[in-house]
């Protein structure tokens, strides 16, 4: 029995390896582009920009619009000047600016926070009921706290439009310019929450953490010399698509890669991945001038006097027209950014810039999430994705964290960078160059980038991004190099991604799986329109799929019944021809032909069903609409997110850390999940109901192996999304019910069975004859 079980395990491993080999043969990966030589070991990136709200001394910086719906010419003429007279720059303050709103009824889909430090993107929060944090269930006031607060209370720095703080009338800091100087008016000071004293940003976070969303909370604030009591209704935390992470650099940081003969080190140098700038060029940590600040557009400006170069970064968030506000597929999930570098000197110079992508994307569900990836290896929760001429290259976060980052892509030729960014399970943040003509190339290099330190417990959580290096261009005095980008930050909805040219970001696996998954997702959404509950919609979709496959499954069940009926005869043939394999095979073939039984029918039908079931599995695992979809309503924590485990009970308080972390096979996570246990119980019931009793030792051994496999499946299924558990349970119950409606199997075929049948027939005939005689006598 042991050697048979060992053969079973070896065969399973060979099947997995063979499947991977067939996959690599049928769908070979495109050869990589010519790349620069790889460094021995990429060094850890240095700090490129300080954390948001970190205390710093004022420096300089403004900005200006200059964005347009279409890209302008790369060389933008300006008034030349032989001896430019550049006035001294006044000190610039450390400012935060906001675009958009958190109000779902507004013409915006997001709230964008910008900082004058490095003219960087600090935070993007999506609005809408569906786009909320799934793990943080505390009340949300807004990202209002000023980390620079010292002393009693917590100073409010910024109040985002559409946030609970804005609805309550709280005020943040204000800046007004008087000549060359900036005047600062501090925001409100929160001194108490429901009478609980606040001593700083940390105690404010602690006070809000224990207050649920929807609850009215009373804030005591000081505004100038006046103390006010203001009621505020907290909300759910909106999903942060981009956010600061510790001291990691912020998003969309820009620096000059080349100025004349000076340039940053080449890809052969370890310093390519290090956060450094050319000497004398401080664009990452300096404060830029705010040249323009409007509700939908902010322009930053930075003058490098020593280099006689003027740099502008403009951000624009276009509002939706009124008739499109309620359209979930309206293309409003993007932030437009333009880069303009002007040569303010007296001679022409070659200039090139370096632009880093988005950072701090969400990594929710670290203990249970599973992402499908086109690249080999273990996918991270946020991976770098670079599209070269329409072919996607994905670099996993775990690969970047290990220091084995592929060398930068270069020599693009006819396959330029189409988009580059960071991909997560349900969302993506992609930089899309707004080129004038398809196939136009702006870049010399493109590569993945590790932004912060590698988490010791899970490398998949590494904060990663991409880096784009522009081609050097000779810019004459007074002329400019100008490029424009769209930064898509939103859900991976196929209808939405198609409008941005990002359809390939959604990946279902092999093409045959996508062939079934795409229509099944559309059917699921149609069923949700009929019954506005995705749990019920999944059950209806399972029933619909099983109905369509009923002829196949019915034939498979009938085939299994025939096998059960022929089992005694097969056993007799095996005993009769123990030592003659050829005779045994011939006798079995004659028996199968006599009873019209195909021994391969069950396997063939299983292979026909497999792509459909896996396609449905992938559809449920990738569909963003299941994220946050509750089975019983938002107020009940259990099954409140069909894209995650059901989380019936939080046992993290008394379970060991290796269990709570959710890593490895036996890392079950911090919650007790009931649906996986129910799924495996139904699987076991289905096996006992449908599997015939063993007729020999080999079948008995196989059934024992299946029982152990059920326990192993229970461990593997423990962290599966609750929506998938509903699908598996509904499908198993359908199989059990389907078998109940089949006709009862005939009596087993065999010599004794046939004799009993003949005797029964004679007895029935005598009984019928006596009945006829009785009728005639009457």
XYZ file of C-alpha atoms in Angstrom:
778
model
C 0.000 0.000 0.000
C 2.897 2.380 0.754
C 4.535 1.944 -2.644
C 1.211 2.688 -4.364
C 0.801 5.895 -2.404
C 4.393 6.824 -3.289
C 3.650 6.207 -6.965
C 0.608 8.470 -6.623
C 2.720 11.326 -5.206
C 5.436 10.909 -7.855
C 2.816 10.905 -10.604
C 1.230 14.103 -9.215
C 4.611 15.877 -9.178
C 5.346 14.731 -12.738
C 1.970 16.035 -13.905
C 2.680 19.485 -12.388
C 6.168 19.631 -13.935
C 4.851 18.408 -17.278
C 2.102 21.031 -17.229
C 4.655 23.801 -16.709
C 6.822 22.459 -19.540
C 3.842 22.286 -21.893
C 2.854 25.812 -20.869
C 6.341 27.159 -21.614
C 6.321 25.312 -24.963
C 2.875 26.492 -26.056
C 3.230 30.053 -24.694
C 6.957 30.899 -24.803
C 8.066 34.139 -23.182
C 9.307 36.766 -25.589
C 13.101 37.139 -25.567
C 14.072 40.162 -23.453
C 15.083 43.406 -25.026
C 18.735 44.255 -25.216
C 19.626 45.477 -21.772
C 22.420 47.225 -20.123
C 24.924 45.040 -18.258
C 23.646 43.948 -14.891
C 25.243 45.136 -11.707
C 26.746 42.583 -9.369
C 24.284 43.501 -6.637
C 21.911 46.440 -6.713
C 22.442 48.606 -3.721
C 19.609 49.651 -1.470
C 18.047 52.919 -2.606
C 18.883 55.948 -0.573
C 16.197 58.222 0.737
C 14.996 60.373 -2.140
C 12.350 62.372 -0.400
C 11.381 62.883 3.187
C 8.135 61.554 4.556
C 5.016 63.662 4.332
C 4.628 66.132 7.199
C 8.218 65.661 8.301
C 9.560 68.893 9.794
C 11.878 70.790 7.454
C 13.161 74.269 6.851
C 11.553 76.303 4.052
C 13.362 76.500 0.721
C 12.293 77.558 -2.723
C 9.750 76.527 -5.381
C 6.743 77.645 -7.662
C 4.833 76.203 -10.619
C 2.767 76.944 -13.688
C 0.068 75.278 -15.791
C 1.122 74.573 -19.315
C -0.828 71.290 -19.670
C -3.004 70.593 -22.642
C -5.211 67.671 -23.719
C -2.617 66.673 -26.358
C 1.155 66.558 -26.059
C 3.009 69.518 -27.393
C 6.193 69.506 -29.460
C 9.224 68.358 -27.479
C 11.084 71.547 -28.322
C 9.008 74.487 -27.238
C 10.451 77.844 -28.424
C 10.868 80.619 -25.955
C 12.469 84.005 -25.945
C 16.251 83.417 -26.191
C 18.597 85.266 -23.941
C 22.352 85.487 -24.380
C 23.050 86.565 -20.810
C 20.043 85.558 -18.728
C 19.502 87.688 -15.659
C 17.922 85.271 -13.153
C 16.535 86.991 -10.054
C 17.221 85.381 -6.667
C 14.513 82.974 -5.488
C 12.728 83.716 -2.222
C 12.354 80.867 0.314
C 9.366 78.616 -0.399
C 7.146 77.061 2.296
C 6.356 73.400 2.863
C 2.827 73.189 1.456
C 0.182 70.549 0.760
C -2.308 71.080 -2.073
C -5.344 69.052 -3.080
C -7.221 68.253 -6.272
C -10.606 66.549 -6.605
C -12.951 65.408 -3.843
C -13.987 62.422 -1.730
C -17.654 63.134 -2.406
C -18.987 60.404 -4.777
C -21.525 62.866 -6.196
C -18.767 65.261 -7.240
C -17.399 65.304 -10.822
C -14.212 63.601 -9.578
C -13.325 59.984 -8.811
C -10.488 60.741 -6.409
C -8.858 63.133 -3.971
C -5.235 63.927 -4.836
C -2.745 65.333 -2.300
C 0.396 67.040 -3.627
C 3.363 68.379 -1.718
C 5.732 71.204 -2.609
C 8.614 69.080 -1.337
C 9.971 67.693 -4.600
C 6.684 68.637 -6.338
C 5.711 65.044 -5.544
C 2.472 63.128 -5.438
C 1.799 62.293 -1.791
C -1.556 60.508 -1.757
C -4.488 59.448 -3.936
C -7.762 58.333 -2.327
C -10.631 56.928 -4.385
C -14.182 57.930 -3.569
C -17.270 55.783 -3.846
C -18.893 53.208 -1.606
C -17.102 50.317 -3.290
C -13.606 51.766 -2.963
C -13.060 51.661 0.788
C -10.462 49.979 2.969
C -11.430 46.375 3.718
C -9.136 45.748 6.671
C -9.343 49.115 8.444
C -12.870 49.292 9.865
C -12.247 52.284 12.139
C -13.934 55.643 11.720
C -12.380 58.068 9.225
C -12.164 61.812 9.770
C -9.684 62.594 7.021
C -5.912 62.781 6.768
C -5.927 65.979 8.740
C -3.256 65.509 11.410
C -0.105 67.582 11.193
C 2.784 65.354 12.304
C 4.757 68.486 13.177
C 2.368 69.272 16.042
C 4.134 69.828 19.326
C 2.477 70.280 22.702
C -1.161 69.760 23.636
C -3.722 68.831 20.990
C -3.389 67.905 17.321
C -3.106 70.628 14.707
C -5.114 70.206 11.494
C -2.936 70.678 8.431
C -5.226 69.960 5.469
C -8.941 69.237 5.114
C -9.811 67.279 1.990
C -12.951 68.278 0.059
C -15.721 65.739 0.568
C -14.214 64.301 3.766
C -16.065 64.142 7.126
C -13.755 66.901 8.388
C -14.848 69.164 5.543
C -18.522 68.341 6.144
C -18.088 69.337 9.808
C -16.526 72.686 8.849
C -13.004 72.081 10.191
C -10.287 74.374 8.841
C -6.725 73.517 7.823
C -3.717 75.775 7.417
C -3.844 78.668 4.937
C -1.036 80.324 2.991
C -1.163 83.825 1.526
C 1.604 85.574 -0.377
C 2.547 89.139 0.530
C 5.187 90.337 -1.867
C 8.020 87.814 -1.759
C 7.013 86.489 1.631
C 4.449 83.858 2.586
C 2.086 84.335 5.516
C 0.945 81.209 7.355
C -2.335 80.831 9.272
C -2.460 77.617 11.325
C -5.422 75.263 11.148
C -7.784 74.264 13.937
C -6.353 72.523 16.984
C -8.220 69.368 18.112
C -7.982 69.181 21.908
C -10.609 66.511 22.721
C -12.715 63.753 21.107
C -15.951 63.029 23.016
C -14.336 64.620 26.034
C -11.211 62.446 25.738
C -8.117 64.605 25.843
C -5.911 64.650 22.722
C -2.161 65.054 23.230
C -0.976 64.748 19.632
C -1.464 62.948 16.301
C -0.908 59.533 17.911
C -3.656 59.942 20.523
C -6.022 61.283 17.850
C -5.451 58.108 15.795
C -6.062 55.972 18.873
C -9.285 57.810 19.677
C -10.640 57.409 16.135
C -9.574 53.767 15.906
C -12.142 52.664 18.499
C -15.013 54.648 16.957
C -16.924 52.875 14.175
C -18.005 54.487 10.896
C -21.399 56.156 10.873
C -21.124 57.231 14.484
C -21.477 60.885 15.431
C -18.458 62.090 17.367
C -17.979 65.394 19.153
C -14.717 67.257 18.589
C -13.490 70.043 20.816
C -11.271 72.418 18.839
C -9.491 75.723 19.278
C -9.727 78.226 16.467
C -7.611 81.204 17.333
C -8.655 82.268 20.834
C -12.046 80.564 20.580
C -12.895 77.032 21.728
C -15.657 75.270 19.761
C -17.547 71.982 20.027
C -18.254 70.482 16.595
C -20.207 67.267 15.857
C -18.835 65.106 13.043
C -20.038 61.826 11.497
C -17.158 59.465 10.748
C -17.081 57.381 7.568
C -15.281 54.296 6.239
C -11.646 54.806 5.264
C -11.402 55.430 1.512
C -9.023 53.231 -0.443
C -5.580 54.830 -0.731
C -4.188 53.992 -4.145
C -0.987 55.966 -3.490
C 0.261 56.821 -0.019
C 3.424 57.581 1.972
C 5.033 54.537 3.614
C 7.344 55.467 6.459
C 10.363 57.328 5.107
C 10.055 55.791 1.636
C 10.223 58.248 -1.280
C 6.958 59.695 -2.553
C 5.516 59.184 -6.037
C 6.446 60.818 -9.339
C 9.747 62.264 -8.172
C 11.698 63.946 -10.961
C 15.374 64.779 -11.370
C 17.782 65.572 -14.193
C 19.592 62.525 -15.482
C 21.926 64.449 -17.797
C 23.028 68.053 -18.019
C 25.572 68.664 -20.762
C 28.546 66.378 -20.155
C 27.429 65.428 -16.660
C 25.137 62.446 -16.150
C 24.254 59.890 -13.532
C 26.196 56.649 -13.590
C 25.348 54.027 -16.169
C 23.461 50.793 -15.672
C 26.730 48.917 -15.126
C 27.090 50.835 -11.872
C 25.389 49.754 -8.667
C 24.352 53.344 -8.115
C 21.674 53.156 -10.813
C 19.217 51.901 -8.201
C 20.472 54.295 -5.540
C 18.473 57.420 -4.883
C 20.936 60.120 -5.822
C 21.012 63.270 -7.955
C 23.666 65.107 -9.884
C 25.756 67.407 -7.749
C 24.134 70.795 -7.359
C 20.703 69.599 -8.537
C 18.306 69.229 -5.627
C 14.858 68.490 -7.035
C 13.795 65.654 -4.726
C 13.964 67.252 -1.282
C 13.775 70.984 -2.052
C 10.550 72.988 -1.811
C 9.236 74.065 -5.208
C 7.371 77.296 -5.863
C 3.607 76.919 -6.293
C 3.058 78.902 -9.446
C -0.614 78.044 -9.858
C -3.134 76.449 -7.495
C -6.711 75.855 -8.633
C -9.322 73.211 -7.732
C -8.446 71.155 -10.827
C -4.822 72.152 -11.559
C -1.574 72.775 -9.666
C 1.713 73.882 -11.230
C 5.108 73.710 -9.494
C 8.248 75.553 -10.603
C 11.876 75.114 -9.608
C 14.738 77.335 -10.799
C 18.235 75.842 -10.752
C 20.295 79.024 -10.789
C 23.703 77.390 -10.923
C 22.702 75.276 -13.935
C 20.498 77.991 -15.475
C 17.639 75.506 -15.901
C 13.969 76.044 -15.126
C 11.823 72.993 -14.352
C 8.025 72.832 -14.177
C 5.722 70.023 -13.100
C 1.994 70.467 -13.626
C -0.816 68.232 -12.321
C -4.330 68.368 -13.746
C -7.456 66.480 -12.676
C -10.215 66.980 -15.237
C -13.809 66.994 -13.890
C -16.471 64.799 -15.450
C -19.418 66.330 -17.309
C -22.627 66.175 -15.318
C -24.181 63.429 -17.464
C -21.170 61.141 -16.834
C -20.939 61.468 -13.047
C -22.984 58.303 -12.376
C -21.270 56.268 -15.104
C -18.901 53.781 -13.340
C -16.922 53.292 -16.566
C -16.356 56.979 -17.316
C -12.604 57.579 -17.946
C -11.961 59.717 -14.870
C -9.473 57.521 -13.001
C -6.385 59.383 -14.144
C -4.213 62.303 -13.149
C -2.476 64.181 -15.954
C 1.094 65.299 -15.282
C 3.404 67.320 -17.529
C 7.160 67.856 -17.278
C 8.803 70.917 -18.812
C 12.561 71.570 -18.681
C 13.694 74.934 -20.093
C 17.237 75.883 -20.935
C 17.652 79.328 -19.388
C 21.350 79.491 -20.243
C 23.183 81.078 -23.163
C 24.299 77.890 -24.966
C 22.675 74.687 -26.108
C 22.987 71.596 -23.909
C 21.938 67.974 -23.903
C 19.306 67.366 -21.231
C 17.592 64.200 -20.010
C 15.367 63.587 -17.013
C 14.590 60.643 -14.743
C 11.013 60.044 -13.571
C 10.013 57.551 -10.876
C 6.579 55.962 -10.885
C 3.868 55.564 -8.228
C 4.735 54.153 -4.802
C 2.836 52.964 -1.728
C 0.092 51.020 -3.499
C -2.336 49.008 -1.320
C -1.322 45.522 -0.209
C -4.496 44.489 1.570
C -5.043 40.819 2.278
C -1.369 40.020 2.777
C -2.238 36.809 4.665
C -4.704 35.441 2.087
C -4.356 37.256 -1.262
C -3.329 35.305 -4.371
C -2.607 37.095 -7.643
C -2.479 35.526 -11.104
C 0.658 36.584 -12.962
C 1.974 36.060 -16.509
C 5.518 35.802 -15.141
C 6.937 32.657 -13.608
C 7.522 32.472 -9.877
C 5.598 33.697 -6.864
C 3.630 36.861 -7.610
C 3.787 39.664 -5.093
C 0.955 41.816 -3.839
C 2.337 44.694 -5.907
C 4.524 43.923 -8.907
C 6.146 46.147 -11.500
C 4.580 45.939 -14.957
C 6.261 47.456 -18.035
C 4.649 47.173 -21.473
C 7.101 47.221 -24.391
C 5.377 47.528 -27.737
C 2.262 45.874 -26.330
C 4.114 42.939 -24.712
C 3.988 43.018 -20.925
C 7.041 42.356 -18.767
C 6.166 41.731 -15.108
C 8.826 41.793 -12.383
C 7.599 40.364 -9.093
C 8.176 42.215 -5.838
C 9.872 39.141 -4.347
C 12.394 39.139 -7.217
C 13.101 42.836 -6.713
C 13.435 42.307 -2.962
C 15.939 39.483 -3.461
C 18.309 41.793 -5.342
C 17.882 39.870 -8.621
C 16.102 42.682 -10.449
C 16.498 42.278 -14.225
C 18.796 44.758 -15.941
C 17.062 47.853 -17.363
C 15.260 47.582 -20.678
C 16.878 49.651 -23.408
C 17.303 49.842 -27.226
C 13.541 49.794 -27.631
C 13.491 50.247 -31.400
C 10.011 49.452 -32.695
C 8.820 48.376 -29.234
C 8.739 51.529 -27.097
C 7.366 51.838 -23.583
C 3.560 51.882 -23.832
C 2.958 52.078 -20.082
C 4.794 51.298 -16.856
C 3.699 51.114 -13.241
C 2.660 48.874 -10.366
C 0.070 46.098 -10.538
C -1.946 44.709 -7.613
C -4.661 42.064 -7.451
C -7.626 44.348 -8.118
C -6.071 47.747 -8.864
C -3.268 49.251 -10.922
C -1.304 52.501 -11.128
C 0.215 52.992 -14.582
C 2.152 55.858 -16.170
C 1.016 56.266 -19.788
C 3.123 58.557 -22.044
C 0.880 60.783 -24.175
C 2.863 60.337 -27.393
C 1.826 62.091 -30.585
C 2.212 59.028 -32.820
C 2.003 55.290 -32.019
C 5.473 53.811 -31.807
C 7.106 57.078 -30.739
C 9.822 56.465 -28.146
C 10.782 58.955 -25.427
C 13.026 56.761 -23.302
C 16.539 55.461 -23.088
C 15.987 53.144 -20.111
C 13.075 51.621 -18.197
C 13.409 49.339 -15.198
C 11.917 48.138 -11.929
C 12.875 49.836 -8.701
C 12.861 48.898 -5.027
C 11.690 51.978 -3.171
C 12.033 51.111 0.496
C 13.496 48.422 2.742
C 12.510 44.776 2.321
C 10.009 43.623 4.978
C 11.635 40.888 7.014
C 8.441 38.825 7.350
C 7.133 38.927 3.764
C 9.150 40.126 0.713
C 5.920 40.259 -1.317
C 5.056 43.459 0.564
C 8.140 45.309 -0.688
C 7.353 48.834 -1.846
C 8.283 48.827 -5.537
C 7.980 51.202 -8.471
C 9.351 51.830 -11.953
C 11.858 54.337 -13.310
C 11.838 55.940 -16.755
C 14.921 57.702 -18.167
C 14.334 59.971 -21.155
C 16.505 60.080 -24.258
C 19.030 62.956 -24.183
C 17.956 65.894 -26.351
C 19.927 68.986 -27.241
C 17.940 71.979 -26.030
C 18.888 75.376 -27.403
C 18.806 78.508 -25.214
C 15.265 79.537 -24.384
C 13.789 76.263 -25.655
C 12.133 73.488 -23.633
C 11.790 69.740 -23.427
C 8.164 68.919 -22.609
C 6.449 65.555 -22.044
C 2.989 64.738 -20.738
C 1.691 61.618 -18.983
C -1.576 60.156 -17.762
C -1.279 58.358 -14.416
C -4.084 55.795 -14.312
C -5.007 54.870 -10.731
C -8.108 52.746 -10.488
C -9.784 49.336 -10.534
C -8.930 46.652 -13.064
C -12.297 46.713 -14.798
C -11.885 45.543 -18.412
C -14.357 48.118 -19.766
C -12.488 50.916 -17.975
C -8.972 49.721 -18.814
C -9.807 49.455 -22.510
C -10.364 53.224 -22.665
C -6.777 53.769 -21.482
C -5.169 51.088 -23.656
C -4.542 48.923 -20.570
C -6.651 45.871 -21.434
C -3.662 43.553 -21.117
C -3.315 44.431 -17.408
C -6.130 41.968 -16.592
C -4.711 38.455 -16.813
C -6.783 35.272 -16.411
C -4.037 32.726 -17.135
C -3.858 30.535 -20.214
C -5.959 31.757 -23.183
C -8.375 28.845 -22.791
C -9.170 29.989 -19.242
C -9.721 33.567 -20.418
C -11.993 32.222 -23.194
C -14.416 30.966 -20.540
C -13.720 33.495 -17.767
C -14.578 36.673 -19.690
C -18.161 35.680 -20.669
C -18.757 34.154 -17.230
C -17.883 37.485 -15.579
C -20.382 39.251 -17.820
C -23.071 36.715 -16.943
C -22.288 37.190 -13.240
C -22.786 40.953 -13.544
C -26.066 40.412 -15.409
C -27.303 38.113 -12.624
C -26.271 40.720 -10.037
C -28.475 43.208 -11.876
C -31.415 40.809 -11.295
C -30.576 39.949 -7.673
C -28.444 42.721 -6.127
C -26.391 40.330 -4.001
C -23.209 38.782 -5.360
C -23.556 35.753 -3.089
C -26.894 34.862 -4.678
C -25.531 35.809 -8.107
C -22.676 33.303 -7.677
C -25.150 30.558 -6.751
C -27.309 31.369 -9.791
C -24.218 31.415 -12.022
C -23.170 27.995 -10.706
C -26.650 26.592 -11.383
C -26.635 28.092 -14.877
C -23.223 26.609 -15.694
C -24.189 23.186 -14.353
C -27.421 23.263 -16.355
C -25.481 23.969 -19.541
C -23.113 21.103 -18.711
C -25.875 18.713 -17.650
C -25.644 16.456 -20.745
C -21.928 15.965 -20.084
C -22.226 15.424 -16.345
C -25.245 13.132 -16.830
C -23.321 10.953 -19.248
C -20.413 10.840 -16.815
C -22.727 9.730 -13.987
C -24.276 7.000 -16.161
C -20.783 5.834 -17.092
C -19.894 5.606 -13.396
C -23.014 3.505 -12.745
C -22.043 1.100 -15.532
C -18.606 0.766 -13.992
C -20.209 -0.083 -10.638
C -22.417 -2.671 -12.341
C -19.476 -4.324 -14.127
C -17.173 -4.317 -11.105
C -17.821 -7.986 -10.038
C -17.215 -9.252 -13.565
C -14.013 -7.203 -13.882
C -12.821 -8.698 -10.598
C -13.574 -12.211 -11.868
C -11.634 -11.588 -15.076
C -8.673 -10.243 -13.095
C -8.619 -13.377 -10.912
C -8.979 -15.671 -13.921
C -6.114 -14.096 -15.899
C -3.765 -13.172 -13.082
C -0.604 -14.042 -14.984
C -1.756 -13.293 -18.549
C -2.031 -9.534 -18.977
C -2.881 -9.753 -22.674
C -5.759 -12.169 -22.105
C -7.043 -10.074 -19.226
C -7.007 -6.922 -21.376
C -8.784 -8.735 -24.228
C -11.487 -10.094 -21.917
C -12.094 -6.677 -20.355
C -12.332 -5.077 -23.798
C -14.918 -7.645 -24.887
C -16.897 -7.033 -21.673
C -16.858 -3.252 -22.234
C -17.959 -3.637 -25.862
C -20.780 -5.961 -24.855
C -22.175 -3.431 -22.375
C -21.309 -0.316 -24.459
C -18.975 1.049 -21.762
C -16.140 3.475 -22.527
C -13.485 3.300 -19.773
C -12.060 6.671 -20.854
C -15.437 8.400 -20.929
C -15.166 9.743 -17.374
C -11.650 11.159 -17.893
C -12.555 12.707 -21.246
C -15.607 14.399 -19.778
C -13.510 15.646 -16.861
C -10.999 17.257 -19.226
C -13.855 18.952 -21.087
C -15.226 20.401 -17.846
C -11.854 21.415 -16.381
C -11.216 24.586 -18.475
C -14.755 25.790 -17.780
C -14.447 25.315 -14.026
C -10.972 26.864 -13.854
C -12.180 29.756 -16.006
C -15.045 30.327 -13.574
C -12.601 30.073 -10.660
C -10.340 32.721 -12.243
C -13.299 34.954 -13.050
C -14.398 34.995 -9.409
C -10.821 35.490 -8.160
C -10.027 38.463 -10.441
C -13.354 40.317 -10.629
C -12.963 43.584 -8.709
C -16.722 43.839 -8.131
C -16.523 40.989 -5.616
C -14.060 43.008 -3.543
C -16.093 44.518 -0.711
C -19.303 42.767 -1.809
C -21.044 41.575 1.365
C -23.172 38.460 1.666
C -25.316 39.701 4.566
C -24.647 43.473 4.565
C -21.879 45.837 5.607
C -22.882 45.835 9.265
C -22.004 42.144 9.697
C -18.279 41.405 9.622
C -18.729 37.766 8.604
C -18.655 37.345 4.794
C -18.449 41.123 4.361
C -15.967 40.729 1.482
C -16.606 37.901 -0.984
C -13.096 38.364 -2.397
C -11.585 37.448 0.999
C -12.045 34.621 3.530
C -15.242 34.850 5.548
C -13.403 35.835 8.806
C -15.950 34.453 11.266
C -13.886 34.956 14.425
C -10.637 36.782 15.213
C -8.413 34.339 17.064
C -5.178 36.328 16.769
C -5.229 37.042 20.505
C -4.418 33.467 21.494
C -2.927 31.879 18.350
C 0.855 31.880 17.753
C 2.405 34.402 15.380
C 3.357 31.794 12.783
C -0.346 30.996 12.425
C -1.555 34.606 12.415
C 0.917 35.748 9.736
C -0.751 33.446 7.204
C 2.515 32.399 5.531
C 3.107 28.869 4.325
C 0.685 25.959 4.265
C -0.007 25.977 7.996
C -0.160 29.752 8.363
C -3.942 29.958 8.599
C -4.138 33.672 9.351
C -5.682 35.665 12.192
C -9.281 34.491 11.625
C -11.339 31.350 12.014
C -13.070 30.749 8.661
C -16.200 28.603 8.533
C -16.922 28.399 4.789
C -13.744 26.447 3.871
C -14.578 23.908 6.586
C -18.130 23.591 5.256
C -16.776 23.231 1.699
C -14.489 20.334 2.603
C -17.293 18.679 4.609
C -19.560 18.826 1.548
C -16.734 17.464 -0.631
C -16.351 14.522 1.747
C -20.118 13.915 1.761
C -20.147 14.042 -2.030
C -17.343 11.495 -2.190
C -19.155 9.056 0.099
C -22.461 9.476 -1.741
C -21.116 9.115 -5.268
C -18.160 6.743 -4.939
C -19.102 3.015 -5.067
C -17.855 0.709 -2.297
C -14.413 -0.765 -2.996
C -14.317 -4.149 -4.683
C -10.636 -4.870 -4.052
C -7.647 -3.763 -2.011
C -6.470 -1.275 -4.630
C -9.763 0.630 -4.671
C -9.858 0.652 -0.875
C -6.372 2.165 -0.820
C -7.390 4.801 -3.365
C -10.389 5.811 -1.280
C -8.210 6.123 1.817
C -5.815 8.353 -0.125
C -8.765 10.491 -1.195
C -9.836 10.910 2.430
C -6.370 12.171 3.361
C -6.406 14.422 0.310
C -9.631 15.960 1.602
C -7.853 17.000 4.801
C -4.987 18.439 2.775
C -7.489 20.294 0.541
C -9.090 21.739 3.659
C -5.767 23.327 4.615
C -5.208 24.628 1.071
C -8.774 25.979 0.851
C -8.685 27.635 4.252
C -7.710 31.063 2.919
C -9.754 30.883 -0.298
C -12.150 33.759 -0.988
C -15.612 33.236 0.476
C -17.177 33.812 -2.951
C -15.220 30.845 -4.306
C -16.319 28.711 -1.350
C -19.939 29.527 -2.192
C -19.286 28.441 -5.770
C -17.669 25.123 -4.713
C -20.420 24.336 -2.221
C -23.187 25.093 -4.733
C -21.469 22.981 -7.409
C -20.991 20.007 -5.049
C -24.583 20.126 -3.817
C -25.740 20.206 -7.439
C -23.683 17.071 -8.199
C -25.235 15.232 -5.239
C -28.760 16.281 -6.231
C -28.111 15.378 -9.861
C -27.089 11.835 -8.925
C -30.220 11.389 -6.803
C -32.445 11.889 -9.865
C -30.654 9.269 -11.952
C -32.345 5.834 -12.260
C -31.154 3.240 -9.783
C -28.214 1.202 -11.090
C -28.910 -2.241 -12.477
C -27.919 -5.389 -10.623
C -24.187 -6.154 -10.844
C -23.261 -8.380 -13.769
C -21.810 -11.810 -12.944
C -22.576 -15.548 -13.050
C -24.337 -15.642 -9.713
C -26.206 -12.476 -10.510
C -27.514 -13.836 -13.808
C -28.665 -17.077 -12.136
C -30.497 -15.107 -9.499
C -32.085 -13.027 -12.221
C -33.297 -16.150 -14.068
C -34.729 -17.647 -10.881
C -36.473 -14.388 -10.139
C -37.900 -14.331 -13.670
C -39.271 -17.906 -13.285
C -40.816 -16.987 -9.936
C -42.429 -13.915 -11.469
C -43.728 -16.000 -14.393
C -45.324 -18.609 -12.073
C -46.897 -15.881 -10.018
C -48.338 -14.221 -13.134
C -49.638 -17.605 -14.443
C -51.490 -18.385 -11.198
C -53.046 -14.933 -11.280
C -54.405 -15.555 -14.807
C -55.905 -18.912 -13.757
C -57.651 -17.249 -10.822
C -59.174 -14.626 -13.096
C -60.422 -17.305 -15.539
C -62.057 -19.310 -12.698
C -63.853 -16.232 -11.442
